[in-house]
XYZ file of C-alpha atoms in Angstrom:
267
model
C -1.515 27.066 -6.479
C -4.240 27.847 -3.901
C -2.912 28.587 -0.411
C -5.699 26.607 1.274
C -7.281 24.149 -1.189
C -10.921 23.377 -0.463
C -11.934 21.195 -3.404
C -9.336 18.488 -3.885
C -9.566 15.652 -6.407
C -7.233 12.685 -5.877
C -6.205 10.334 -8.671
C -4.315 7.612 -6.787
C -5.382 5.271 -4.007
C -2.261 6.244 -2.078
C -3.246 9.921 -2.191
C -6.772 9.118 -1.008
C -5.369 7.390 2.081
C -2.996 10.240 2.877
C -5.270 13.189 2.120
C -7.729 11.734 4.627
C -4.898 11.266 7.134
C -4.068 14.951 6.682
C -7.620 15.868 7.671
C -9.122 16.638 4.261
C -11.974 14.810 2.548
C -11.603 15.019 -1.243
C -14.496 16.135 -3.430
C -13.683 13.365 -5.901
C -11.424 10.332 -6.086
C -10.554 7.423 -8.333
C -12.047 4.041 -7.561
C -9.997 1.755 -5.343
C -8.401 -1.294 -6.963
C -10.564 -3.425 -4.669
C -13.707 -2.318 -2.837
C -17.111 -0.881 -3.643
C -16.021 1.691 -4.637
C -13.346 2.355 -2.001
C -11.194 0.190 0.248
C -13.049 -1.065 3.311
C -10.793 0.800 5.734
C -11.592 4.093 3.948
C -15.236 3.395 3.140
C -16.845 5.360 5.978
C -14.737 8.474 5.428
C -15.340 8.309 1.659
C -19.038 7.410 1.748
C -20.213 10.624 0.060
C -17.278 11.122 -2.309
C -18.041 10.604 -6.023
C -15.828 8.399 -8.188
C -13.933 10.009 -11.081
C -12.791 6.914 -12.969
C -9.808 4.799 -11.979
C -6.079 5.401 -11.628
C -5.284 4.342 -15.182
C -8.157 6.258 -16.777
C -9.546 9.214 -14.809
C -12.749 10.698 -16.193
C -11.902 14.275 -17.167
C -15.545 15.311 -17.605
C -16.388 14.230 -14.065
C -13.325 16.027 -12.723
C -14.305 19.258 -14.510
C -17.841 19.023 -13.098
C -16.471 18.964 -9.535
C -14.716 22.324 -10.035
C -11.574 21.341 -8.119
C -9.035 23.882 -6.950
C -6.307 21.211 -6.680
C -5.669 17.839 -8.321
C -3.272 15.278 -6.851
C -1.971 12.466 -9.048
C 1.167 10.631 -10.076
C 3.494 10.814 -13.052
C 3.630 7.032 -13.201
C -0.164 6.833 -13.568
C -1.394 9.993 -15.306
C 1.735 11.521 -16.833
C 0.260 11.506 -20.333
C -2.712 13.667 -19.329
C -0.905 16.133 -17.067
C -1.547 19.077 -19.405
C -5.260 18.263 -19.575
C -5.477 18.086 -15.791
C -3.467 21.278 -15.349
C -5.955 23.037 -17.630
C -8.714 22.079 -15.173
C -6.959 23.040 -11.921
C -3.441 23.297 -10.442
C -2.074 19.745 -10.510
C 0.603 18.200 -8.298
C 2.132 14.867 -9.277
C 4.262 12.475 -7.283
C 6.947 10.776 -9.355
C 5.847 7.286 -8.338
C 3.703 5.570 -5.702
C 4.018 2.850 -3.078
C 7.678 2.617 -2.176
C 8.014 6.432 -1.977
C 5.026 6.903 0.315
C 6.794 8.921 3.040
C 8.179 11.368 0.475
C 4.755 11.590 -1.136
C 3.108 12.366 2.200
C 5.415 15.364 2.546
C 4.543 16.413 -1.015
C 0.804 16.218 -0.359
C 1.261 18.099 2.911
C 2.974 20.940 1.070
C 0.353 21.048 -1.680
C -2.490 21.132 0.858
C -0.784 23.609 3.190
C -0.731 20.851 5.799
C 3.042 20.653 6.255
C 2.805 20.555 10.041
C 0.235 17.769 9.953
C 2.366 15.724 7.536
C 5.424 16.198 9.719
C 3.526 15.066 12.828
C 2.185 11.988 11.055
C 5.749 11.009 10.149
C 7.050 11.731 13.662
C 4.363 9.455 15.088
C 5.188 6.824 12.479
C 8.894 6.861 13.280
C 8.150 6.586 16.997
C 6.043 3.479 16.449
C 8.646 1.988 14.094
C 11.384 2.576 16.676
C 9.398 0.713 19.334
C 8.874 -2.263 17.046
C 12.493 -2.238 15.888
C 13.631 -2.518 19.487
C 11.414 -5.578 19.957
C 12.117 -7.301 16.640
C 15.819 -6.698 15.937
C 17.160 -8.836 18.765
C 14.957 -11.757 17.683
C 16.586 -11.964 14.215
C 13.403 -13.127 12.467
C 13.515 -13.795 8.719
C 10.310 -12.778 6.948
C 9.039 -13.942 3.557
C 6.645 -11.731 1.580
C 4.596 -13.460 -1.114
C 1.794 -12.186 -3.314
C -0.503 -14.415 -5.332
C -2.150 -13.096 -8.474
C -4.253 -14.686 -11.179
C -2.018 -17.324 -12.699
C 1.154 -16.428 -10.847
C 3.063 -15.504 -7.718
C 5.616 -12.890 -6.725
C 8.120 -12.576 -3.940
C 8.153 -8.969 -2.759
C 11.636 -7.562 -2.272
C 13.209 -4.773 -0.233
C 12.129 -1.829 -2.387
C 8.416 -2.665 -2.281
C 5.964 -1.031 0.134
C 5.881 -4.027 2.536
C 9.568 -4.767 1.971
C 10.612 -1.314 3.099
C 8.435 -1.458 6.194
C 9.560 -4.881 7.432
C 13.174 -3.778 7.023
C 12.441 -0.508 8.817
C 11.207 -2.363 11.904
C 14.305 -4.563 12.050
C 13.002 -7.758 10.476
C 15.338 -9.782 8.261
C 14.770 -11.405 4.877
C 15.940 -14.879 3.808
C 18.966 -14.853 1.461
C 16.773 -15.567 -1.577
C 14.798 -12.360 -0.874
C 17.548 -10.069 0.388
C 18.244 -8.247 -2.879
C 16.970 -4.835 -3.837
C 14.211 -4.373 -6.350
C 10.439 -4.378 -6.176
C 9.314 -7.960 -6.777
C 10.339 -11.202 -8.453
C 7.944 -13.407 -10.392
C 8.361 -17.063 -9.444
C 7.279 -20.438 -10.801
C 6.063 -23.479 -8.888
C 9.602 -24.850 -9.033
C 10.824 -21.764 -7.144
C 8.473 -22.228 -4.191
C 11.441 -23.200 -1.948
C 12.608 -19.563 -2.245
C 9.545 -18.585 -0.206
C 10.777 -20.323 2.952
C 11.601 -18.279 6.062
C 10.915 -18.136 9.801
C 7.515 -16.588 9.066
C 5.618 -15.735 5.894
C 3.031 -13.088 5.148
C 1.116 -13.794 1.952
C -1.538 -11.714 0.257
C -3.780 -12.462 -2.696
C -5.050 -10.114 -5.383
C -8.433 -11.441 -6.448
C -9.961 -8.488 -8.286
C -13.304 -6.911 -7.575
C -15.668 -9.890 -7.542
C -13.850 -12.488 -5.436
C -13.068 -12.253 -1.735
C -9.554 -12.957 -0.550
C -10.809 -15.953 1.444
C -12.407 -17.404 -1.700
C -9.224 -16.741 -3.641
C -7.123 -18.570 -1.064
C -9.440 -21.591 -1.071
C -8.974 -22.017 -4.832
C -5.272 -21.087 -4.877
C -3.240 -23.897 -6.521
C -0.047 -22.642 -4.884
C -1.327 -23.435 -1.399
C -1.982 -27.074 -2.303
C 1.224 -27.643 -4.260
C 3.521 -30.356 -2.806
C 6.493 -27.967 -2.670
C 4.395 -25.497 -0.663
C 3.402 -28.222 1.774
C 7.087 -29.098 2.237
C 8.145 -25.571 3.229
C 9.450 -25.401 6.776
C 7.417 -22.262 7.423
C 4.248 -24.131 6.392
C 5.086 -27.169 8.508
C 5.604 -24.901 11.539
C 2.296 -23.108 10.970
C 3.948 -19.716 10.545
C 2.210 -18.580 7.351
C -0.211 -15.684 7.711
C -2.817 -14.623 5.156
C -3.103 -10.835 5.284
C -4.930 -8.140 3.344
C -3.691 -7.484 -0.185
C -5.100 -3.978 0.108
C -3.115 -3.173 3.242
C 0.112 -4.883 2.209
C 0.313 -3.799 -1.435
C -2.389 -1.894 -3.257
C -3.265 0.956 -0.871
C 0.192 2.344 -0.163
C -0.563 5.210 2.243
C 0.257 5.965 5.857
C -3.021 4.565 7.182
C -2.332 1.290 5.364
C 1.231 1.335 6.709
C -0.077 1.460 10.281
C -2.479 -1.401 9.534
C 0.509 -3.386 8.244
C 2.307 -2.749 11.532
C -0.813 -3.976 13.330
C -0.439 -7.282 11.461
C 3.245 -7.560 12.360
C 2.445 -7.018 16.030
C -0.493 -9.431 15.941
C 1.436 -12.323 14.429
C 5.040 -11.831 15.510
C 4.864 -10.561 19.067
C 5.372 -13.495 21.472
């Protein structure tokens, strides 16, 4: 393992977010799930960084050509090709991504010899969370988290990336969403389970459709049961970025999520 890696290749979107936060620009990265080729909030910092495939299928030839001295990936994404990656350069894998983002930031900090920077990022995060918790806890707000995908919908639960963060800042969940777990697929008939004091919903549209276009054609938003939700009648539903709330998963995205909470929930 190099003591001060200079040529880092990252194989998850989460790692891209956090390597940049640690002050390092990778020499190669996988394409973002949405974006051209990277998420909008990372686009400027990643403007000159070549793409090495995607999370599910990294391009080994392109990785070799970049002559990395460190590769960062995840067991849940690239576990089957770990040996091939390790043959190219020292490889560090997180066990999973998303819900374990704080642990993964520490891992990346260690691998990059940026332990102090990782620690400071988490100290700053906890300070901001504590301020929001003080403001939100006494208000006892119940928050619903809903994601729309092609042909379906999910309620995001406490163990998801957004679920962990809203709980961390002292926001409550309605009884139908208070269980552990990552997410629950729901049918139209289960729309009443989405009700709460406020709802944040996000839409995965893929690469060729904007989120605004996806929302305009979303059959869930015009369904009679949706229109009857108390949170809809009160005008407390907020369309937010699917990238920030689900697919990105790093500390920069986490701060952008807090920005949304402050924007919509602060009186």
